[in-house]
């Protein structure tokens, strides 16, 4: 990453399963987020070089060593799109990979 005051957003991976996209799928999205939260450190170790420099908690990034999620929250590790919450089904967006 380039040093300085800039938007460090990297690759965003949208993830869903058939269950998540089906009626009542929001439960499966939340289950997946709970599981992701438990292995955050493992994921960060393989999600790209120098992510600690990029994921500062500023400019639409989460802090490298902190896992958080939220609806429409571009500063979270995992973002749930607003439409997913409204529809109670859909996908999640992992905003951590480089």
mmCIF file of N, CA, C and O in Angstrom:
data_model
loop_
_atom_site.group_PDB
_atom_site.id
_atom_site.type_symbol
_atom_site.label_atom_id
_atom_site.label_comp_id
_atom_site.label_asym_id
_atom_site.label_seq_id
_atom_site.Cartn_x
_atom_site.Cartn_y
_atom_site.Cartn_z
ATOM 1 N N UNK A 1 0.816 -1.211 0.000
ATOM 2 C CA UNK A 1 0.000 0.000 0.000
ATOM 3 C C UNK A 1 0.850 1.263 0.000
ATOM 4 O O UNK A 1 1.929 1.286 0.570
ATOM 5 N N UNK A 2 0.336 2.282 -0.591
ATOM 6 C CA UNK A 2 0.994 3.581 -0.633
ATOM 7 C C UNK A 2 0.824 4.249 0.726
ATOM 8 O O UNK A 2 -0.262 4.242 1.304
ATOM 9 N N UNK A 3 1.886 4.819 1.244
ATOM 10 C CA UNK A 3 1.812 5.536 2.519
ATOM 11 C C UNK A 3 1.053 6.843 2.332
ATOM 12 O O UNK A 3 1.080 7.439 1.270
ATOM 13 N N UNK A 4 0.362 7.263 3.375
ATOM 14 C CA UNK A 4 -0.303 8.553 3.329
ATOM 15 C C UNK A 4 -1.774 8.469 3.657
ATOM 16 O O UNK A 4 -2.301 7.430 4.036
ATOM 17 N N UNK A 5 -2.435 9.586 3.506
ATOM 18 C CA UNK A 5 -3.846 9.738 3.838
ATOM 19 C C UNK A 5 -4.685 9.460 2.590
ATOM 20 O O UNK A 5 -4.925 10.347 1.777
ATOM 21 N N UNK A 6 -5.108 8.211 2.417
ATOM 22 C CA UNK A 6 -5.834 7.814 1.210
ATOM 23 C C UNK A 6 -6.821 6.704 1.544
ATOM 24 O O UNK A 6 -6.767 6.091 2.594
ATOM 25 N N UNK A 7 -7.713 6.433 0.630
ATOM 26 C CA UNK A 7 -8.698 5.368 0.801
ATOM 27 C C UNK A 7 -8.017 4.028 0.558
ATOM 28 O O UNK A 7 -7.648 3.693 -0.549
ATOM 29 N N UNK A 8 -7.880 3.237 1.605
ATOM 30 C CA UNK A 8 -7.187 1.958 1.523
ATOM 31 C C UNK A 8 -8.073 0.787 1.170
ATOM 32 O O UNK A 8 -7.696 -0.362 1.375
ATOM 33 N N UNK A 9 -9.272 1.058 0.654
ATOM 34 C CA UNK A 9 -10.170 -0.041 0.295
ATOM 35 C C UNK A 9 -9.494 -0.937 -0.738
ATOM 36 O O UNK A 9 -8.865 -0.477 -1.671
ATOM 37 N N UNK A 10 -9.604 -2.226 -0.544
ATOM 38 C CA UNK A 10 -9.000 -3.204 -1.454
ATOM 39 C C UNK A 10 -10.078 -3.945 -2.218
ATOM 40 O O UNK A 10 -11.103 -3.379 -2.583
ATOM 41 N N UNK A 11 -9.845 -5.218 -2.412
ATOM 42 C CA UNK A 11 -10.838 -6.054 -3.093
ATOM 43 C C UNK A 11 -11.999 -6.318 -2.132
ATOM 44 O O UNK A 11 -11.793 -6.485 -0.932
ATOM 45 N N UNK A 12 -13.178 -6.346 -2.649
ATOM 46 C CA UNK A 12 -14.352 -6.682 -1.850
ATOM 47 C C UNK A 12 -14.935 -7.952 -2.427
ATOM 48 O O UNK A 12 -15.219 -8.015 -3.623
ATOM 49 N N UNK A 13 -15.101 -8.945 -1.578
ATOM 50 C CA UNK A 13 -15.617 -10.225 -2.042
ATOM 51 C C UNK A 13 -17.052 -10.385 -1.582
ATOM 52 O O UNK A 13 -17.319 -10.370 -0.379
ATOM 53 N N UNK A 14 -17.961 -10.509 -2.523
ATOM 54 C CA UNK A 14 -19.351 -10.773 -2.202
ATOM 55 C C UNK A 14 -19.524 -12.274 -2.079
ATOM 56 O O UNK A 14 -19.039 -13.034 -2.915
ATOM 57 N N UNK A 15 -20.199 -12.703 -1.028
ATOM 58 C CA UNK A 15 -20.325 -14.120 -0.751
ATOM 59 C C UNK A 15 -21.767 -14.452 -0.400
ATOM 60 O O UNK A 15 -22.404 -13.745 0.377
ATOM 61 N N UNK A 16 -22.250 -15.539 -0.977
ATOM 62 C CA UNK A 16 -23.573 -16.041 -0.615
ATOM 63 C C UNK A 16 -23.638 -17.533 -0.906
ATOM 64 O O UNK A 16 -22.837 -18.073 -1.665
ATOM 65 N N UNK A 17 -24.596 -18.163 -0.277
ATOM 66 C CA UNK A 17 -24.936 -19.552 -0.564
ATOM 67 C C UNK A 17 -26.395 -19.571 -1.008
ATOM 68 O O UNK A 17 -27.106 -18.566 -0.867
ATOM 69 N N UNK A 18 -26.830 -20.683 -1.509
ATOM 70 C CA UNK A 18 -28.235 -20.796 -1.914
ATOM 71 C C UNK A 18 -29.148 -20.498 -0.723
ATOM 72 O O UNK A 18 -30.165 -19.818 -0.868
ATOM 73 N N UNK A 19 -28.764 -20.976 0.457
ATOM 74 C CA UNK A 19 -29.562 -20.720 1.669
ATOM 75 C C UNK A 19 -29.635 -19.236 1.987
ATOM 76 O O UNK A 19 -30.694 -18.733 2.388
ATOM 77 N N UNK A 20 -28.536 -18.517 1.817
ATOM 78 C CA UNK A 20 -28.513 -17.079 2.095
ATOM 79 C C UNK A 20 -29.399 -16.306 1.126
ATOM 80 O O UNK A 20 -29.978 -15.284 1.504
ATOM 81 N N UNK A 21 -29.492 -16.784 -0.087
ATOM 82 C CA UNK A 21 -30.275 -16.087 -1.116
ATOM 83 C C UNK A 21 -31.751 -16.466 -1.097
ATOM 84 O O UNK A 21 -32.556 -15.855 -1.784
ATOM 85 N N UNK A 22 -32.107 -17.458 -0.288
ATOM 86 C CA UNK A 22 -33.486 -17.942 -0.207
ATOM 87 C C UNK A 22 -34.236 -17.244 0.917
ATOM 88 O O UNK A 22 -33.641 -16.594 1.782
ATOM 89 N N UNK A 23 -35.542 -17.397 0.930
ATOM 90 C CA UNK A 23 -36.377 -16.824 1.979
ATOM 91 C C UNK A 23 -35.840 -17.230 3.351
ATOM 92 O O UNK A 23 -35.536 -18.398 3.582
ATOM 93 N N UNK A 24 -35.701 -16.260 4.248
ATOM 94 C CA UNK A 24 -35.153 -16.531 5.570
ATOM 95 C C UNK A 24 -33.636 -16.608 5.596
ATOM 96 O O UNK A 24 -33.035 -16.963 6.613
ATOM 97 N N UNK A 25 -33.009 -16.240 4.501
ATOM 98 C CA UNK A 25 -31.563 -16.365 4.374
ATOM 99 C C UNK A 25 -30.746 -15.484 5.285
ATOM 100 O O UNK A 25 -29.562 -15.750 5.516
ATOM 101 N N UNK A 26 -31.347 -14.445 5.835
ATOM 102 C CA UNK A 26 -30.608 -13.528 6.707
ATOM 103 C C UNK A 26 -30.015 -14.258 7.904
ATOM 104 O O UNK A 26 -28.918 -13.946 8.352
ATOM 105 N N UNK A 27 -30.731 -15.264 8.399
ATOM 106 C CA UNK A 27 -30.229 -16.076 9.506
ATOM 107 C C UNK A 27 -28.909 -16.734 9.124
ATOM 108 O O UNK A 27 -27.968 -16.760 9.921
ATOM 109 N N UNK A 28 -28.803 -17.244 7.913
ATOM 110 C CA UNK A 28 -27.576 -17.907 7.465
ATOM 111 C C UNK A 28 -26.438 -16.902 7.254
ATOM 112 O O UNK A 28 -25.277 -17.227 7.470
ATOM 113 N N UNK A 29 -26.797 -15.710 6.845
ATOM 114 C CA UNK A 29 -25.792 -14.645 6.714
ATOM 115 C C UNK A 29 -25.213 -14.313 8.084
ATOM 116 O O UNK A 29 -23.991 -14.233 8.253
ATOM 117 N N UNK A 30 -26.078 -14.159 9.071
ATOM 118 C CA UNK A 30 -25.608 -13.843 10.421
ATOM 119 C C UNK A 30 -24.801 -14.999 11.013
ATOM 120 O O UNK A 30 -23.807 -14.768 11.706
ATOM 121 N N UNK A 31 -25.208 -16.229 10.734
ATOM 122 C CA UNK A 31 -24.443 -17.399 11.192
ATOM 123 C C UNK A 31 -23.030 -17.378 10.592
ATOM 124 O O UNK A 31 -22.051 -17.652 11.278
ATOM 125 N N UNK A 32 -22.939 -17.055 9.309
ATOM 126 C CA UNK A 32 -21.640 -17.006 8.631
ATOM 127 C C UNK A 32 -20.760 -15.905 9.221
ATOM 128 O O UNK A 32 -19.560 -16.105 9.442
ATOM 129 N N UNK A 33 -21.342 -14.754 9.494
ATOM 130 C CA UNK A 33 -20.585 -13.642 10.074
ATOM 131 C C UNK A 33 -20.047 -14.031 11.448
ATOM 132 O O UNK A 33 -18.890 -13.730 11.777
ATOM 133 N N UNK A 34 -20.844 -14.721 12.237
ATOM 134 C CA UNK A 34 -20.384 -15.169 13.555
ATOM 135 C C UNK A 34 -19.177 -16.098 13.404
ATOM 136 O O UNK A 34 -18.191 -15.967 14.125
ATOM 137 N N UNK A 35 -19.233 -16.995 12.438
ATOM 138 C CA UNK A 35 -18.109 -17.911 12.199
ATOM 139 C C UNK A 35 -16.880 -17.151 11.702
ATOM 140 O O UNK A 35 -15.754 -17.426 12.133
ATOM 141 N N UNK A 36 -17.080 -16.181 10.808
ATOM 142 C CA UNK A 36 -15.960 -15.383 10.305
ATOM 143 C C UNK A 36 -15.286 -14.603 11.427
ATOM 144 O O UNK A 36 -14.063 -14.456 11.439
ATOM 145 N N UNK A 37 -16.070 -14.120 12.358
ATOM 146 C CA UNK A 37 -15.506 -13.328 13.455
ATOM 147 C C UNK A 37 -14.540 -14.146 14.310
ATOM 148 O O UNK A 37 -13.584 -13.608 14.860
ATOM 149 N N UNK A 38 -14.774 -15.440 14.403
ATOM 150 C CA UNK A 38 -13.944 -16.304 15.246
ATOM 151 C C UNK A 38 -12.588 -16.631 14.620
ATOM 152 O O UNK A 38 -11.691 -17.080 15.321
ATOM 153 N N UNK A 39 -12.438 -16.409 13.325
ATOM 154 C CA UNK A 39 -11.180 -16.736 12.638
ATOM 155 C C UNK A 39 -10.588 -15.506 11.936
ATOM 156 O O UNK A 39 -9.821 -15.633 10.986
ATOM 157 N N UNK A 40 -10.931 -14.333 12.422
ATOM 158 C CA UNK A 40 -10.459 -13.085 11.816
ATOM 159 C C UNK A 40 -8.931 -13.050 11.700
ATOM 160 O O UNK A 40 -8.389 -12.724 10.640
ATOM 161 N N UNK A 41 -8.230 -13.398 12.766
ATOM 162 C CA UNK A 41 -6.759 -13.353 12.750
ATOM 163 C C UNK A 41 -6.184 -14.293 11.697
ATOM 164 O O UNK A 41 -5.217 -13.943 11.011
ATOM 165 N N UNK A 42 -6.754 -15.459 11.559
ATOM 166 C CA UNK A 42 -6.295 -16.430 10.553
ATOM 167 C C UNK A 42 -6.491 -15.867 9.150
ATOM 168 O O UNK A 42 -5.608 -15.946 8.304
ATOM 169 N N UNK A 43 -7.646 -15.275 8.911
ATOM 170 C CA UNK A 43 -7.924 -14.699 7.596
ATOM 171 C C UNK A 43 -6.984 -13.545 7.285
ATOM 172 O O UNK A 43 -6.464 -13.435 6.176
ATOM 173 N N UNK A 44 -6.744 -12.693 8.259
ATOM 174 C CA UNK A 44 -5.893 -11.534 8.012
ATOM 175 C C UNK A 44 -4.472 -11.953 7.648
ATOM 176 O O UNK A 44 -3.800 -11.268 6.879
ATOM 177 N N UNK A 45 -4.038 -13.081 8.172
ATOM 178 C CA UNK A 45 -2.686 -13.564 7.881
ATOM 179 C C UNK A 45 -2.514 -13.964 6.414
ATOM 180 O O UNK A 45 -1.395 -13.958 5.902
ATOM 181 N N UNK A 46 -3.614 -14.259 5.736
ATOM 182 C CA UNK A 46 -3.521 -14.720 4.339
ATOM 183 C C UNK A 46 -4.245 -13.806 3.347
ATOM 184 O O UNK A 46 -4.300 -14.110 2.158
ATOM 185 N N UNK A 47 -4.771 -12.693 3.814
ATOM 186 C CA UNK A 47 -5.570 -11.815 2.948
ATOM 187 C C UNK A 47 -4.751 -10.766 2.200
ATOM 188 O O UNK A 47 -5.315 -9.878 1.593
ATOM 189 N N UNK A 48 -3.447 -10.840 2.238
ATOM 190 C CA UNK A 48 -2.652 -9.898 1.472
ATOM 191 C C UNK A 48 -1.531 -9.298 2.292
ATOM 192 O O UNK A 48 -1.651 -9.137 3.506
ATOM 193 N N UNK A 49 -0.458 -8.983 1.617
ATOM 194 C CA UNK A 49 0.707 -8.390 2.270
ATOM 195 C C UNK A 49 0.412 -6.973 2.751
ATOM 196 O O UNK A 49 -0.261 -6.204 2.085
ATOM 197 N N UNK A 50 0.906 -6.673 3.916
ATOM 198 C CA UNK A 50 0.857 -5.328 4.493
ATOM 199 C C UNK A 50 -0.563 -4.783 4.656
ATOM 200 O O UNK A 50 -0.786 -3.579 4.573
ATOM 201 N N UNK A 51 -1.512 -5.652 4.898
ATOM 202 C CA UNK A 51 -2.876 -5.184 5.125
ATOM 203 C C UNK A 51 -2.970 -4.284 6.353
ATOM 204 O O UNK A 51 -3.871 -3.458 6.437
ATOM 205 N N UNK A 52 -2.045 -4.451 7.274
ATOM 206 C CA UNK A 52 -2.036 -3.570 8.441
ATOM 207 C C UNK A 52 -1.809 -2.116 8.066
ATOM 208 O O UNK A 52 -2.289 -1.201 8.733
ATOM 209 N N UNK A 53 -1.085 -1.897 6.971
ATOM 210 C CA UNK A 53 -0.870 -0.527 6.476
ATOM 211 C C UNK A 53 -2.110 0.028 5.786
ATOM 212 O O UNK A 53 -2.329 1.234 5.747
ATOM 213 N N UNK A 54 -2.899 -0.858 5.201
ATOM 214 C CA UNK A 54 -4.059 -0.451 4.412
ATOM 215 C C UNK A 54 -5.323 -0.342 5.259
ATOM 216 O O UNK A 54 -6.115 0.586 5.100
ATOM 217 N N UNK A 55 -5.504 -1.272 6.172
ATOM 218 C CA UNK A 55 -6.721 -1.310 6.980
ATOM 219 C C UNK A 55 -6.497 -0.535 8.274
ATOM 220 O O UNK A 55 -6.147 -1.085 9.312
ATOM 221 N N UNK A 56 -6.729 0.753 8.202
ATOM 222 C CA UNK A 56 -6.418 1.669 9.302
ATOM 223 C C UNK A 56 -7.628 2.037 10.159
ATOM 224 O O UNK A 56 -7.475 2.649 11.204
ATOM 225 N N UNK A 57 -8.817 1.710 9.683
ATOM 226 C CA UNK A 57 -10.027 2.159 10.368
ATOM 227 C C UNK A 57 -10.513 3.501 9.855
ATOM 228 O O UNK A 57 -11.505 4.047 10.326
ATOM 229 N N UNK A 58 -9.797 4.040 8.867
ATOM 230 C CA UNK A 58 -10.187 5.316 8.258
ATOM 231 C C UNK A 58 -10.536 5.069 6.791
ATOM 232 O O UNK A 58 -10.184 4.037 6.225
ATOM 233 N N UNK A 59 -11.200 6.012 6.186
ATOM 234 C CA UNK A 59 -11.461 5.981 4.739
ATOM 235 C C UNK A 59 -12.125 4.682 4.275
ATOM 236 O O UNK A 59 -11.627 4.000 3.379
ATOM 237 N N UNK A 60 -13.217 4.334 4.885
ATOM 238 C CA UNK A 60 -14.004 3.161 4.475
ATOM 239 C C UNK A 60 -13.253 1.846 4.651
ATOM 240 O O UNK A 60 -13.403 0.917 3.864
ATOM 241 N N UNK A 61 -12.419 1.753 5.679
ATOM 242 C CA UNK A 61 -11.775 0.489 6.021
ATOM 243 C C UNK A 61 -11.978 0.204 7.504
ATOM 244 O O UNK A 61 -12.115 1.126 8.308
ATOM 245 N N UNK A 62 -11.993 -1.077 7.834
ATOM 246 C CA UNK A 62 -11.996 -1.481 9.241
ATOM 247 C C UNK A 62 -10.554 -1.515 9.735
ATOM 248 O O UNK A 62 -9.622 -1.551 8.940
ATOM 249 N N UNK A 63 -10.368 -1.525 11.039
ATOM 250 C CA UNK A 63 -9.025 -1.681 11.585
ATOM 251 C C UNK A 63 -8.568 -3.115 11.372
ATOM 252 O O UNK A 63 -9.351 -4.065 11.501
ATOM 253 N N UNK A 64 -7.303 -3.269 11.058
ATOM 254 C CA UNK A 64 -6.705 -4.575 10.757
ATOM 255 C C UNK A 64 -6.976 -5.603 11.853
ATOM 256 O O UNK A 64 -7.345 -6.738 11.573
ATOM 257 N N UNK A 65 -6.806 -5.223 13.100
ATOM 258 C CA UNK A 65 -6.892 -6.173 14.199
ATOM 259 C C UNK A 65 -8.256 -6.206 14.881
ATOM 260 O O UNK A 65 -8.391 -6.755 15.968
ATOM 261 N N UNK A 66 -9.262 -5.635 14.258
ATOM 262 C CA UNK A 66 -10.596 -5.561 14.850
ATOM 263 C C UNK A 66 -11.630 -6.072 13.851
ATOM 264 O O UNK A 66 -11.669 -5.619 12.711
ATOM 265 N N UNK A 67 -12.470 -7.005 14.267
ATOM 266 C CA UNK A 67 -13.540 -7.501 13.407
ATOM 267 C C UNK A 67 -14.835 -6.804 13.783
ATOM 268 O O UNK A 67 -15.203 -6.746 14.955
ATOM 269 N N UNK A 68 -15.501 -6.268 12.785
ATOM 270 C CA UNK A 68 -16.840 -5.725 13.015
ATOM 271 C C UNK A 68 -17.644 -5.859 11.735
ATOM 272 O O UNK A 68 -17.092 -5.990 10.637
ATOM 273 N N UNK A 69 -18.951 -5.844 11.890
ATOM 274 C CA UNK A 69 -19.842 -5.932 10.735
ATOM 275 C C UNK A 69 -20.958 -4.920 10.920
ATOM 276 O O UNK A 69 -21.191 -4.420 12.018
ATOM 277 N N UNK A 70 -21.636 -4.628 9.820
ATOM 278 C CA UNK A 70 -22.755 -3.716 9.920
ATOM 279 C C UNK A 70 -23.484 -3.576 8.604
ATOM 280 O O UNK A 70 -22.934 -3.825 7.530
ATOM 281 N N UNK A 71 -24.730 -3.186 8.707
ATOM 282 C CA UNK A 71 -25.566 -2.959 7.534
ATOM 283 C C UNK A 71 -25.169 -1.630 6.900
ATOM 284 O O UNK A 71 -25.158 -0.595 7.560
ATOM 285 N N UNK A 72 -24.779 -1.692 5.642
ATOM 286 C CA UNK A 72 -24.406 -0.489 4.912
ATOM 287 C C UNK A 72 -23.134 0.169 5.422
ATOM 288 O O UNK A 72 -22.818 1.287 5.024
ATOM 289 N N UNK A 73 -22.392 -0.497 6.268
ATOM 290 C CA UNK A 73 -21.215 0.089 6.909
ATOM 291 C C UNK A 73 -19.960 -0.214 6.097
ATOM 292 O O UNK A 73 -19.413 -1.306 6.164
ATOM 293 N N UNK A 74 -19.477 0.755 5.370
ATOM 294 C CA UNK A 74 -18.273 0.578 4.558
ATOM 295 C C UNK A 74 -17.001 0.610 5.400
ATOM 296 O O UNK A 74 -15.922 0.342 4.909
ATOM 297 N N UNK A 75 -17.126 0.910 6.666
ATOM 298 C CA UNK A 75 -15.993 0.876 7.572
ATOM 299 C C UNK A 75 -15.939 -0.406 8.393
ATOM 300 O O UNK A 75 -15.199 -0.497 9.360
ATOM 301 N N UNK A 76 -16.715 -1.395 7.992
ATOM 302 C CA UNK A 76 -16.745 -2.678 8.698
ATOM 303 C C UNK A 76 -15.915 -3.716 7.950
ATOM 304 O O UNK A 76 -15.643 -3.580 6.764
ATOM 305 N N UNK A 77 -15.529 -4.754 8.654
ATOM 306 C CA UNK A 77 -14.844 -5.887 8.036
ATOM 307 C C UNK A 77 -15.789 -6.586 7.064
ATOM 308 O O UNK A 77 -15.414 -6.944 5.947
ATOM 309 N N UNK A 78 -17.020 -6.790 7.531
ATOM 310 C CA UNK A 78 -18.071 -7.419 6.726
ATOM 311 C C UNK A 78 -19.232 -6.442 6.625
ATOM 312 O O UNK A 78 -19.787 -6.013 7.639
ATOM 313 N N UNK A 79 -19.584 -6.090 5.404
ATOM 314 C CA UNK A 79 -20.721 -5.190 5.171
ATOM 315 C C UNK A 79 -21.911 -6.009 4.711
ATOM 316 O O UNK A 79 -21.796 -6.871 3.832
ATOM 317 N N UNK A 80 -23.049 -5.747 5.308
ATOM 318 C CA UNK A 80 -24.314 -6.328 4.856
ATOM 319 C C UNK A 80 -25.013 -5.248 4.045
ATOM 320 O O UNK A 80 -25.288 -4.163 4.565
ATOM 321 N N UNK A 81 -25.272 -5.493 2.772
ATOM 322 C CA UNK A 81 -25.962 -4.471 1.976
ATOM 323 C C UNK A 81 -27.349 -4.143 2.560
ATOM 324 O O UNK A 81 -28.032 -5.022 3.110
ATOM 325 N N UNK A 82 -27.740 -2.904 2.447
ATOM 326 C CA UNK A 82 -29.051 -2.491 2.972
ATOM 327 C C UNK A 82 -30.187 -3.314 2.367
ATOM 328 O O UNK A 82 -31.131 -3.693 3.066
ATOM 329 N N UNK A 83 -30.088 -3.599 1.081
ATOM 330 C CA UNK A 83 -31.153 -4.367 0.441
ATOM 331 C C UNK A 83 -31.227 -5.787 1.001
ATOM 332 O O UNK A 83 -32.309 -6.363 1.097
ATOM 333 N N UNK A 84 -30.097 -6.327 1.389
ATOM 334 C CA UNK A 84 -30.086 -7.655 2.011
ATOM 335 C C UNK A 84 -30.861 -7.627 3.320
ATOM 336 O O UNK A 84 -31.659 -8.533 3.602
ATOM 337 N N UNK A 85 -30.646 -6.592 4.118
ATOM 338 C CA UNK A 85 -31.397 -6.482 5.368
ATOM 339 C C UNK A 85 -32.892 -6.305 5.091
ATOM 340 O O UNK A 85 -33.728 -6.947 5.729
ATOM 341 N N UNK A 86 -33.221 -5.460 4.141
ATOM 342 C CA UNK A 86 -34.628 -5.229 3.805
ATOM 343 C C UNK A 86 -35.303 -6.517 3.342
ATOM 344 O O UNK A 86 -36.392 -6.864 3.795
ATOM 345 N N UNK A 87 -34.631 -7.246 2.444
ATOM 346 C CA UNK A 87 -35.200 -8.479 1.880
ATOM 347 C C UNK A 87 -35.081 -9.669 2.820
ATOM 348 O O UNK A 87 -35.725 -10.696 2.596
ATOM 349 N N UNK A 88 -34.226 -9.538 3.847
ATOM 350 C CA UNK A 88 -33.935 -10.636 4.764
ATOM 351 C C UNK A 88 -33.345 -11.849 4.045
ATOM 352 O O UNK A 88 -33.524 -13.000 4.452
ATOM 353 N N UNK A 89 -32.606 -11.570 2.996
ATOM 354 C CA UNK A 89 -31.885 -12.586 2.233
ATOM 355 C C UNK A 89 -30.932 -11.852 1.295
ATOM 356 O O UNK A 89 -31.100 -10.665 1.031
ATOM 357 N N UNK A 90 -29.929 -12.580 0.803
ATOM 358 C CA UNK A 90 -29.000 -11.937 -0.127
ATOM 359 C C UNK A 90 -27.584 -12.406 0.076
ATOM 360 O O UNK A 90 -27.309 -13.595 0.031
ATOM 361 N N UNK A 91 -26.682 -11.450 0.351
ATOM 362 C CA UNK A 91 -25.262 -11.776 0.437
ATOM 363 C C UNK A 91 -24.571 -10.883 1.456
ATOM 364 O O UNK A 91 -25.154 -9.920 1.958
ATOM 365 N N UNK A 92 -23.321 -11.216 1.771
ATOM 366 C CA UNK A 92 -22.472 -10.369 2.589
ATOM 367 C C UNK A 92 -21.259 -9.975 1.773
ATOM 368 O O UNK A 92 -20.921 -10.629 0.793
ATOM 369 N N UNK A 93 -20.620 -8.891 2.172
ATOM 370 C CA UNK A 93 -19.436 -8.403 1.482
ATOM 371 C C UNK A 93 -18.263 -8.384 2.441
ATOM 372 O O UNK A 93 -18.292 -7.690 3.455
ATOM 373 N N UNK A 94 -17.235 -9.170 2.134
ATOM 374 C CA UNK A 94 -16.008 -9.177 2.927
ATOM 375 C C UNK A 94 -15.096 -8.099 2.365
ATOM 376 O O UNK A 94 -14.642 -8.172 1.229
ATOM 377 N N UNK A 95 -14.832 -7.062 3.164
ATOM 378 C CA UNK A 95 -14.078 -5.892 2.715
ATOM 379 C C UNK A 95 -12.604 -5.944 3.128
ATOM 380 O O UNK A 95 -11.886 -4.984 2.965
ATOM 381 N N UNK A 96 -12.142 -7.083 3.629
ATOM 382 C CA UNK A 96 -10.785 -7.178 4.154
ATOM 383 C C UNK A 96 -9.711 -7.555 3.140
ATOM 384 O O UNK A 96 -8.575 -7.113 3.268
ATOM 385 N N UNK A 97 -9.987 -8.390 2.149
ATOM 386 C CA UNK A 97 -8.893 -8.825 1.242
ATOM 387 C C UNK A 97 -8.230 -7.675 0.488
ATOM 388 O O UNK A 97 -8.875 -6.681 0.173
ATOM 389 N N UNK A 98 -6.942 -7.856 0.218
ATOM 390 C CA UNK A 98 -6.201 -6.861 -0.555
ATOM 391 C C UNK A 98 -6.457 -7.072 -2.033
ATOM 392 O O UNK A 98 -6.887 -8.104 -2.465
#
